[in-house]
Amino acid sequence: MAILASINIGQPQPIPGKSAKTGIYKTPVEGDVAIAREGVAGDAVMDSKHHGGRDQAVYLYFADDYAWWSKELGRDIAPGTFGENLTIGGVEGRQVAVGDRFTIDAVVLEVTSHRTPCNVFALRMGDPKFIRRFHRAGRPGAYCRVIAEGTVHAGQPVRHTPFAGERTTVAELMALDGVRDPDPAILRRALTAPVHYKMRADFEEKLARLF
């Protein structure tokens, strides 16, 4: 059975070498935490242009991906290191697809897209080449919209309900990042699922240019 391994919240902290602040430095918290349409209560979203919003209100990362990275980097990695709100155990992260739902008590989350790494993430990891390394690994985690609000706490069971239609995994979506001429079939398949509204507009525009 899948489990909510950790709930992680970040407070505003300075970005190394910059004047701006970030909420990427997240640490596990205990007790009940509210999840609303806009995201996890108490979690800082500093760059609202690229983070947050209803179609990426909650970011999930997966324990099996953490295990892979721990082996890859040769060290233990604490939950929240990758900036996720919820760390989920018992699910194969690379196979999570747009439209999949995660139910934790009353809370229902629906996957909308993958995470595209940014320079702040590389700074957080202390490696300027980590963006490329993260992309090549194909383990992006999943952004979600909140279908039903509620409160959650670490240790609760999680029900993973796969999307009933054609599946487009977060790993497949990540592989499209930076691709100039993506396969139209993949774009069409992704558009049959409830993808992030910005991604939907981007894919529709690319298809329109092709035909």
PDB file of N, CA, C and O in Angstrom, residues 1-70:
ATOM      1  N   MET A   1       0.839  -1.200   0.000  1.00  0.00           N
ATOM      2  CA  MET A   1       0.000   0.000   0.000  1.00  0.00           C
ATOM      3  C   MET A   1       0.873   1.249   0.000  1.00  0.00           C
ATOM      4  O   MET A   1       1.916   1.292   0.668  1.00  0.00           O
ATOM      5  N   ALA A   2       0.442   2.272  -0.744  1.00  0.00           N
ATOM      6  CA  ALA A   2       1.159   3.545  -0.748  1.00  0.00           C
ATOM      7  C   ALA A   2       0.940   4.263   0.582  1.00  0.00           C
ATOM      8  O   ALA A   2      -0.066   4.058   1.268  1.00  0.00           O
ATOM      9  N   ILE A   3       1.893   5.123   0.928  1.00  0.00           N
ATOM     10  CA  ILE A   3       1.838   5.816   2.207  1.00  0.00           C
ATOM     11  C   ILE A   3       2.356   7.238   2.046  1.00  0.00           C
ATOM     12  O   ILE A   3       3.232   7.507   1.206  1.00  0.00           O
ATOM     13  N   LEU A   4       1.799   8.142   2.836  1.00  0.00           N
ATOM     14  CA  LEU A   4       2.307   9.506   2.886  1.00  0.00           C
ATOM     15  C   LEU A   4       3.509   9.514   3.828  1.00  0.00           C
ATOM     16  O   LEU A   4       3.351   9.542   5.051  1.00  0.00           O
ATOM     17  N   ALA A   5       4.692   9.444   3.260  1.00  0.00           N
ATOM     18  CA  ALA A   5       5.898   9.299   4.061  1.00  0.00           C
ATOM     19  C   ALA A   5       6.282  10.584   4.774  1.00  0.00           C
ATOM     20  O   ALA A   5       6.837  10.548   5.878  1.00  0.00           O
ATOM     21  N   SER A   6       5.993  11.738   4.139  1.00  0.00           N
ATOM     22  CA  SER A   6       6.416  12.999   4.736  1.00  0.00           C
ATOM     23  C   SER A   6       5.616  14.160   4.149  1.00  0.00           C
ATOM     24  O   SER A   6       5.257  14.139   2.970  1.00  0.00           O
ATOM     25  N   ILE A   7       5.333  15.148   4.985  1.00  0.00           N
ATOM     26  CA  ILE A   7       4.780  16.429   4.542  1.00  0.00           C
ATOM     27  C   ILE A   7       5.881  17.463   4.754  1.00  0.00           C
ATOM     28  O   ILE A   7       6.437  17.576   5.856  1.00  0.00           O
ATOM     29  N   ASN A   8       6.184  18.238   3.719  1.00  0.00           N
ATOM     30  CA  ASN A   8       7.335  19.133   3.769  1.00  0.00           C
ATOM     31  C   ASN A   8       6.908  20.570   3.454  1.00  0.00           C
ATOM     32  O   ASN A   8       6.212  20.810   2.477  1.00  0.00           O
ATOM     33  N   ILE A   9       7.338  21.484   4.300  1.00  0.00           N
ATOM     34  CA  ILE A   9       6.957  22.887   4.182  1.00  0.00           C
ATOM     35  C   ILE A   9       8.214  23.747   4.169  1.00  0.00           C
ATOM     36  O   ILE A   9       9.160  23.496   4.922  1.00  0.00           O
ATOM     37  N   GLY A  10       8.208  24.766   3.312  1.00  0.00           N
ATOM     38  CA  GLY A  10       9.350  25.670   3.226  1.00  0.00           C
ATOM     39  C   GLY A  10       8.988  27.080   3.637  1.00  0.00           C
ATOM     40  O   GLY A  10       7.906  27.572   3.319  1.00  0.00           O
ATOM     41  N   GLN A  11       9.908  27.732   4.342  1.00  0.00           N
ATOM     42  CA  GLN A  11       9.783  29.146   4.682  1.00  0.00           C
ATOM     43  C   GLN A  11      10.720  29.953   3.784  1.00  0.00           C
ATOM     44  O   GLN A  11      11.704  29.418   3.271  1.00  0.00           O
ATOM     45  N   PRO A  12      10.415  31.228   3.549  1.00  0.00           N
ATOM     46  CA  PRO A  12      11.271  32.029   2.667  1.00  0.00           C
ATOM     47  C   PRO A  12      12.722  32.055   3.149  1.00  0.00           C
ATOM     48  O   PRO A  12      13.001  32.348   4.312  1.00  0.00           O
ATOM     49  N   GLN A  13      13.616  31.721   2.238  1.00  0.00           N
ATOM     50  CA  GLN A  13      15.044  31.764   2.538  1.00  0.00           C
ATOM     51  C   GLN A  13      15.776  32.402   1.367  1.00  0.00           C
ATOM     52  O   GLN A  13      15.344  32.278   0.212  1.00  0.00           O
ATOM     53  N   PRO A  14      16.894  33.064   1.639  1.00  0.00           N
ATOM     54  CA  PRO A  14      17.645  33.704   0.556  1.00  0.00           C
ATOM     55  C   PRO A  14      18.178  32.670  -0.437  1.00  0.00           C
ATOM     56  O   PRO A  14      18.597  31.578  -0.063  1.00  0.00           O
ATOM     57  N   ILE A  15      18.147  33.042  -1.722  1.00  0.00           N
ATOM     58  CA  ILE A  15      18.778  32.232  -2.753  1.00  0.00           C
ATOM     59  C   ILE A  15      20.272  32.558  -2.731  1.00  0.00           C
ATOM     60  O   ILE A  15      20.644  33.733  -2.787  1.00  0.00           O
ATOM     61  N   PRO A  16      21.140  31.553  -2.623  1.00  0.00           N
ATOM     62  CA  PRO A  16      22.582  31.827  -2.564  1.00  0.00           C
ATOM     63  C   PRO A  16      23.046  32.714  -3.719  1.00  0.00           C
ATOM     64  O   PRO A  16      22.779  32.436  -4.887  1.00  0.00           O
ATOM     65  N   GLY A  17      23.704  33.808  -3.367  1.00  0.00           N
ATOM     66  CA  GLY A  17      24.255  34.705  -4.371  1.00  0.00           C
ATOM     67  C   GLY A  17      23.255  35.643  -4.998  1.00  0.00           C
ATOM     68  O   GLY A  17      23.599  36.387  -5.928  1.00  0.00           O
ATOM     69  N   LYS A  18      22.010  35.668  -4.505  1.00  0.00           N
ATOM     70  CA  LYS A  18      20.979  36.532  -5.086  1.00  0.00           C
ATOM     71  C   LYS A  18      20.229  37.270  -3.980  1.00  0.00           C
ATOM     72  O   LYS A  18      20.274  36.882  -2.811  1.00  0.00           O
ATOM     73  N   SER A  19      19.518  38.317  -4.367  1.00  0.00           N
ATOM     74  CA  SER A  19      18.755  39.088  -3.390  1.00  0.00           C
ATOM     75  C   SER A  19      17.364  38.510  -3.159  1.00  0.00           C
ATOM     76  O   SER A  19      16.736  38.783  -2.128  1.00  0.00           O
ATOM     77  N   ALA A  20      16.873  37.721  -4.119  1.00  0.00           N
ATOM     78  CA  ALA A  20      15.536  37.139  -4.007  1.00  0.00           C
ATOM     79  C   ALA A  20      15.520  35.990  -3.003  1.00  0.00           C
ATOM     80  O   ALA A  20      16.571  35.475  -2.589  1.00  0.00           O
ATOM     81  N   LYS A  21      14.290  35.599  -2.624  1.00  0.00           N
ATOM     82  CA  LYS A  21      14.123  34.487  -1.697  1.00  0.00           C
ATOM     83  C   LYS A  21      13.385  33.335  -2.374  1.00  0.00           C
ATOM     84  O   LYS A  21      12.750  33.506  -3.408  1.00  0.00           O
ATOM     85  N   THR A  22      13.485  32.155  -1.780  1.00  0.00           N
ATOM     86  CA  THR A  22      12.877  30.956  -2.332  1.00  0.00           C
ATOM     87  C   THR A  22      12.219  30.139  -1.227  1.00  0.00           C
ATOM     88  O   THR A  22      12.600  30.238  -0.057  1.00  0.00           O
ATOM     89  N   GLY A  23      11.240  29.327  -1.627  1.00  0.00           N
ATOM     90  CA  GLY A  23      10.608  28.410  -0.683  1.00  0.00           C
ATOM     91  C   GLY A  23      11.008  26.967  -0.940  1.00  0.00           C
ATOM     92  O   GLY A  23      10.373  26.050  -0.413  1.00  0.00           O
ATOM     93  N   ILE A  24      12.078  26.751  -1.722  1.00  0.00           N
ATOM     94  CA  ILE A  24      12.455  25.397  -2.108  1.00  0.00           C
ATOM     95  C   ILE A  24      13.041  24.595  -0.950  1.00  0.00           C
ATOM     96  O   ILE A  24      13.021  23.365  -0.974  1.00  0.00           O
ATOM     97  N   TYR A  25      13.550  25.286   0.081  1.00  0.00           N
ATOM     98  CA  TYR A  25      14.154  24.583   1.205  1.00  0.00           C
ATOM     99  C   TYR A  25      13.053  24.095   2.145  1.00  0.00           C
ATOM    100  O   TYR A  25      12.625  24.798   3.055  1.00  0.00           O
ATOM    101  N   LYS A  26      12.599  22.895   1.914  1.00  0.00           N
ATOM    102  CA  LYS A  26      11.469  22.352   2.677  1.00  0.00           C
ATOM    103  C   LYS A  26      11.946  21.288   3.660  1.00  0.00           C
ATOM    104  O   LYS A  26      12.858  20.514   3.357  1.00  0.00           O
ATOM    105  N   THR A  27      11.286  21.249   4.806  1.00  0.00           N
ATOM    106  CA  THR A  27      11.610  20.263   5.835  1.00  0.00           C
ATOM    107  C   THR A  27      10.326  19.590   6.314  1.00  0.00           C
ATOM    108  O   THR A  27       9.244  20.187   6.284  1.00  0.00           O
ATOM    109  N   PRO A  28      10.436  18.327   6.770  1.00  0.00           N
ATOM    110  CA  PRO A  28       9.254  17.603   7.235  1.00  0.00           C
ATOM    111  C   PRO A  28       8.623  18.250   8.461  1.00  0.00           C
ATOM    112  O   PRO A  28       9.315  18.814   9.318  1.00  0.00           O
ATOM    113  N   VAL A  29       7.291  18.161   8.530  1.00  0.00           N
ATOM    114  CA  VAL A  29       6.548  18.682   9.675  1.00  0.00           C
ATOM    115  C   VAL A  29       5.651  17.578  10.227  1.00  0.00           C
ATOM    116  O   VAL A  29       5.277  16.641   9.521  1.00  0.00           O
ATOM    117  N   GLU A  30       5.312  17.701  11.489  1.00  0.00           N
ATOM    118  CA  GLU A  30       4.451  16.740  12.166  1.00  0.00           C
ATOM    119  C   GLU A  30       3.034  17.302  12.291  1.00  0.00           C
ATOM    120  O   GLU A  30       2.800  18.499  12.173  1.00  0.00           O
ATOM    121  N   GLY A  31       2.106  16.406  12.591  1.00  0.00           N
ATOM    122  CA  GLY A  31       0.742  16.829  12.854  1.00  0.00           C
ATOM    123  C   GLY A  31      -0.082  17.037  11.609  1.00  0.00           C
ATOM    124  O   GLY A  31       0.374  16.818  10.485  1.00  0.00           O
ATOM    125  N   ASP A  32      -1.328  17.473  11.815  1.00  0.00           N
ATOM    126  CA  ASP A  32      -2.248  17.698  10.701  1.00  0.00           C
ATOM    127  C   ASP A  32      -1.868  18.964   9.934  1.00  0.00           C
ATOM    128  O   ASP A  32      -1.565  20.000  10.536  1.00  0.00           O
ATOM    129  N   VAL A  33      -1.916  18.848   8.620  1.00  0.00           N
ATOM    130  CA  VAL A  33      -1.608  19.976   7.740  1.00  0.00           C
ATOM    131  C   VAL A  33      -2.746  20.109   6.732  1.00  0.00           C
ATOM    132  O   VAL A  33      -3.155  19.126   6.105  1.00  0.00           O
ATOM    133  N   ALA A  34      -3.257  21.326   6.576  1.00  0.00           N
ATOM    134  CA  ALA A  34      -4.366  21.566   5.654  1.00  0.00           C
ATOM    135  C   ALA A  34      -3.857  21.681   4.221  1.00  0.00           C
ATOM    136  O   ALA A  34      -2.804  22.277   3.967  1.00  0.00           O
ATOM    137  N   ILE A  35      -4.628  21.104   3.306  1.00  0.00           N
ATOM    138  CA  ILE A  35      -4.366  21.254   1.879  1.00  0.00           C
ATOM    139  C   ILE A  35      -5.602  21.869   1.243  1.00  0.00           C
ATOM    140  O   ILE A  35      -6.698  21.291   1.305  1.00  0.00           O
ATOM    141  N   ALA A  36      -5.435  23.053   0.666  1.00  0.00           N
ATOM    142  CA  ALA A  36      -6.523  23.769   0.012  1.00  0.00           C
ATOM    143  C   ALA A  36      -6.263  23.833  -1.485  1.00  0.00           C
ATOM    144  O   ALA A  36      -5.244  23.338  -1.972  1.00  0.00           O
ATOM    145  N   ARG A  37      -7.185  24.447  -2.223  1.00  0.00           N
ATOM    146  CA  ARG A  37      -7.046  24.529  -3.681  1.00  0.00           C
ATOM    147  C   ARG A  37      -5.746  25.201  -4.090  1.00  0.00           C
ATOM    148  O   ARG A  37      -5.168  24.869  -5.126  1.00  0.00           O
ATOM    149  N   GLU A  38      -5.286  26.142  -3.263  1.00  0.00           N
ATOM    150  CA  GLU A  38      -4.088  26.906  -3.604  1.00  0.00           C
ATOM    151  C   GLU A  38      -2.814  26.209  -3.174  1.00  0.00           C
ATOM    152  O   GLU A  38      -1.717  26.652  -3.521  1.00  0.00           O
ATOM    153  N   GLY A  39      -2.917  25.137  -2.361  1.00  0.00           N
ATOM    154  CA  GLY A  39      -1.716  24.421  -1.961  1.00  0.00           C
ATOM    155  C   GLY A  39      -1.700  24.048  -0.498  1.00  0.00           C
ATOM    156  O   GLY A  39      -2.733  24.014   0.174  1.00  0.00           O
ATOM    157  N   VAL A  40      -0.499  23.782   0.001  1.00  0.00           N
ATOM    158  CA  VAL A  40      -0.303  23.301   1.371  1.00  0.00           C
ATOM    159  C   VAL A  40      -0.182  24.487   2.319  1.00  0.00           C
ATOM    160  O   VAL A  40       0.612  25.414   2.082  1.00  0.00           O
ATOM    161  N   ALA A  41      -0.959  24.473   3.386  1.00  0.00           N
ATOM    162  CA  ALA A  41      -0.957  25.577   4.347  1.00  0.00           C
ATOM    163  C   ALA A  41       0.432  25.792   4.932  1.00  0.00           C
ATOM    164  O   ALA A  41       1.106  24.838   5.329  1.00  0.00           O
ATOM    165  N   GLY A  42       0.859  27.051   4.959  1.00  0.00           N
ATOM    166  CA  GLY A  42       2.131  27.401   5.576  1.00  0.00           C
ATOM    167  C   GLY A  42       3.337  27.279   4.681  1.00  0.00           C
ATOM    168  O   GLY A  42       4.454  27.623   5.089  1.00  0.00           O
ATOM    169  N   ASP A  43       3.137  26.794   3.450  1.00  0.00           N
ATOM    170  CA  ASP A  43       4.265  26.618   2.544  1.00  0.00           C
ATOM    171  C   ASP A  43       4.471  27.876   1.714  1.00  0.00           C
ATOM    172  O   ASP A  43       3.519  28.410   1.129  1.00  0.00           O
ATOM    173  N   ALA A  44       5.712  28.348   1.633  1.00  0.00           N
ATOM    174  CA  ALA A  44       6.019  29.590   0.927  1.00  0.00           C
ATOM    175  C   ALA A  44       6.147  29.347  -0.575  1.00  0.00           C
ATOM    176  O   ALA A  44       6.851  28.434  -1.002  1.00  0.00           O
ATOM    177  N   VAL A  45       5.459  30.161  -1.353  1.00  0.00           N
ATOM    178  CA  VAL A  45       5.610  30.174  -2.817  1.00  0.00           C
ATOM    179  C   VAL A  45       6.069  31.581  -3.173  1.00  0.00           C
ATOM    180  O   VAL A  45       5.291  32.535  -3.141  1.00  0.00           O
ATOM    181  N   MET A  46       7.340  31.729  -3.523  1.00  0.00           N
ATOM    182  CA  MET A  46       7.923  33.053  -3.711  1.00  0.00           C
ATOM    183  C   MET A  46       7.866  33.531  -5.163  1.00  0.00           C
ATOM    184  O   MET A  46       7.785  34.718  -5.422  1.00  0.00           O
ATOM    185  N   ASP A  47       7.930  32.605  -6.099  1.00  0.00           N
ATOM    186  CA  ASP A  47       7.921  32.959  -7.521  1.00  0.00           C
ATOM    187  C   ASP A  47       6.622  32.447  -8.127  1.00  0.00           C
ATOM    188  O   ASP A  47       6.563  31.368  -8.706  1.00  0.00           O
ATOM    189  N   SER A  48       5.575  33.247  -7.988  1.00  0.00           N
ATOM    190  CA  SER A  48       4.253  32.788  -8.417  1.00  0.00           C
ATOM    191  C   SER A  48       4.118  32.683  -9.934  1.00  0.00           C
ATOM    192  O   SER A  48       3.174  32.060 -10.432  1.00  0.00           O
ATOM    193  N   LYS A  49       5.054  33.278 -10.676  1.00  0.00           N
ATOM    194  CA  LYS A  49       5.008  33.157 -12.135  1.00  0.00           C
ATOM    195  C   LYS A  49       5.297  31.730 -12.577  1.00  0.00           C
ATOM    196  O   LYS A  49       4.722  31.228 -13.541  1.00  0.00           O
ATOM    197  N   HIS A  50       6.202  31.062 -11.852  1.00  0.00           N
ATOM    198  CA  HIS A  50       6.634  29.725 -12.251  1.00  0.00           C
ATOM    199  C   HIS A  50       6.221  28.635 -11.263  1.00  0.00           C
ATOM    200  O   HIS A  50       6.344  27.455 -11.575  1.00  0.00           O
ATOM    201  N   HIS A  51       5.788  29.015 -10.095  1.00  0.00           N
ATOM    202  CA  HIS A  51       5.436  28.034  -9.072  1.00  0.00           C
ATOM    203  C   HIS A  51       4.048  28.332  -8.505  1.00  0.00           C
ATOM    204  O   HIS A  51       3.580  29.461  -8.530  1.00  0.00           O
ATOM    205  N   GLY A  52       3.420  27.294  -7.984  1.00  0.00           N
ATOM    206  CA  GLY A  52       2.111  27.475  -7.393  1.00  0.00           C
ATOM    207  C   GLY A  52       1.027  27.627  -8.443  1.00  0.00           C
ATOM    208  O   GLY A  52       1.209  27.302  -9.620  1.00  0.00           O
ATOM    209  N   GLY A  53      -0.117  28.109  -8.014  1.00  0.00           N
ATOM    210  CA  GLY A  53      -1.276  28.172  -8.894  1.00  0.00           C
ATOM    211  C   GLY A  53      -2.063  26.876  -8.796  1.00  0.00           C
ATOM    212  O   GLY A  53      -1.553  25.845  -8.358  1.00  0.00           O
ATOM    213  N   ARG A  54      -3.324  26.933  -9.191  1.00  0.00           N
ATOM    214  CA  ARG A  54      -4.210  25.795  -8.947  1.00  0.00           C
ATOM    215  C   ARG A  54      -3.820  24.537  -9.717  1.00  0.00           C
ATOM    216  O   ARG A  54      -4.136  23.434  -9.284  1.00  0.00           O
ATOM    217  N   ASP A  55      -3.143  24.678 -10.859  1.00  0.00           N
ATOM    218  CA  ASP A  55      -2.767  23.488 -11.620  1.00  0.00           C
ATOM    219  C   ASP A  55      -1.429  22.907 -11.192  1.00  0.00           C
ATOM    220  O   ASP A  55      -1.016  21.860 -11.697  1.00  0.00           O
ATOM    221  N   GLN A  56      -0.741  23.576 -10.292  1.00  0.00           N
ATOM    222  CA  GLN A  56       0.444  22.980  -9.668  1.00  0.00           C
ATOM    223  C   GLN A  56       0.495  23.408  -8.197  1.00  0.00           C
ATOM    224  O   GLN A  56       1.482  23.914  -7.702  1.00  0.00           O
ATOM    225  N   ALA A  57      -0.625  23.124  -7.545  1.00  0.00           N
ATOM    226  CA  ALA A  57      -0.795  23.531  -6.147  1.00  0.00           C
ATOM    227  C   ALA A  57       0.035  22.692  -5.188  1.00  0.00           C
ATOM    228  O   ALA A  57       0.480  23.177  -4.146  1.00  0.00           O
ATOM    229  N   VAL A  58       0.231  21.418  -5.535  1.00  0.00           N
ATOM    230  CA  VAL A  58       0.953  20.488  -4.656  1.00  0.00           C
ATOM    231  C   VAL A  58       1.954  19.710  -5.506  1.00  0.00           C
ATOM    232  O   VAL A  58       1.606  19.191  -6.575  1.00  0.00           O
ATOM    233  N   TYR A  59       3.192  19.654  -5.028  1.00  0.00           N
ATOM    234  CA  TYR A  59       4.234  18.907  -5.726  1.00  0.00           C
ATOM    235  C   TYR A  59       4.548  17.625  -4.967  1.00  0.00           C
ATOM    236  O   TYR A  59       4.820  17.654  -3.764  1.00  0.00           O
ATOM    237  N   LEU A  60       4.491  16.509  -5.687  1.00  0.00           N
ATOM    238  CA  LEU A  60       4.781  15.198  -5.113  1.00  0.00           C
ATOM    239  C   LEU A  60       6.136  14.699  -5.600  1.00  0.00           C
ATOM    240  O   LEU A  60       6.497  14.867  -6.769  1.00  0.00           O
ATOM    241  N   TYR A  61       6.875  14.069  -4.690  1.00  0.00           N
ATOM    242  CA  TYR A  61       8.046  13.282  -5.092  1.00  0.00           C
ATOM    243  C   TYR A  61       7.923  11.925  -4.417  1.00  0.00           C
ATOM    244  O   TYR A  61       7.159  11.762  -3.459  1.00  0.00           O
ATOM    245  N   PHE A  62       8.664  10.955  -4.930  1.00  0.00           N
ATOM    246  CA  PHE A  62       8.382   9.575  -4.574  1.00  0.00           C
ATOM    247  C   PHE A  62       9.603   8.904  -3.928  1.00  0.00           C
ATOM    248  O   PHE A  62      10.743   9.141  -4.334  1.00  0.00           O
ATOM    249  N   ALA A  63       9.304   8.073  -2.935  1.00  0.00           N
ATOM    250  CA  ALA A  63      10.366   7.442  -2.157  1.00  0.00           C
ATOM    251  C   ALA A  63      11.269   6.575  -3.025  1.00  0.00           C
ATOM    252  O   ALA A  63      12.483   6.495  -2.783  1.00  0.00           O
ATOM    253  N   ASP A  64      10.708   5.922  -4.059  1.00  0.00           N
ATOM    254  CA  ASP A  64      11.557   5.087  -4.908  1.00  0.00           C
ATOM    255  C   ASP A  64      12.535   5.944  -5.708  1.00  0.00           C
ATOM    256  O   ASP A  64      13.673   5.537  -5.961  1.00  0.00           O
ATOM    257  N   ASP A  65      12.121   7.171  -6.082  1.00  0.00           N
ATOM    258  CA  ASP A  65      13.042   8.074  -6.761  1.00  0.00           C
ATOM    259  C   ASP A  65      14.128   8.565  -5.806  1.00  0.00           C
ATOM    260  O   ASP A  65      15.298   8.712  -6.189  1.00  0.00           O
ATOM    261  N   TYR A  66      13.755   8.819  -4.565  1.00  0.00           N
ATOM    262  CA  TYR A  66      14.764   9.191  -3.570  1.00  0.00           C
ATOM    263  C   TYR A  66      15.782   8.069  -3.376  1.00  0.00           C
ATOM    264  O   TYR A  66      16.985   8.319  -3.243  1.00  0.00           O
ATOM    265  N   ALA A  67      15.310   6.827  -3.353  1.00  0.00           N
ATOM    266  CA  ALA A  67      16.225   5.696  -3.209  1.00  0.00           C
ATOM    267  C   ALA A  67      17.197   5.647  -4.381  1.00  0.00           C
ATOM    268  O   ALA A  67      18.405   5.379  -4.206  1.00  0.00           O
ATOM    269  N   TRP A  68      16.684   5.905  -5.587  1.00  0.00           N
ATOM    270  CA  TRP A  68      17.540   5.912  -6.778  1.00  0.00           C
ATOM    271  C   TRP A  68      18.585   7.015  -6.674  1.00  0.00           C
ATOM    272  O   TRP A  68      19.774   6.800  -6.944  1.00  0.00           O
ATOM    273  N   TRP A  69      18.153   8.213  -6.269  1.00  0.00           N
ATOM    274  CA  TRP A  69      19.089   9.321  -6.161  1.00  0.00           C
ATOM    275  C   TRP A  69      20.116   9.108  -5.046  1.00  0.00           C
ATOM    276  O   TRP A  69      21.282   9.508  -5.176  1.00  0.00           O
ATOM    277  N   SER A  70      19.700   8.489  -3.962  1.00  0.00           N
ATOM    278  CA  SER A  70      20.651   8.210  -2.877  1.00  0.00           C
ATOM    279  C   SER A  70      21.781   7.316  -3.364  1.00  0.00           C
ATOM    280  O   SER A  70      22.958   7.537  -3.044  1.00  0.00           O
TER     281      SER A  70
END
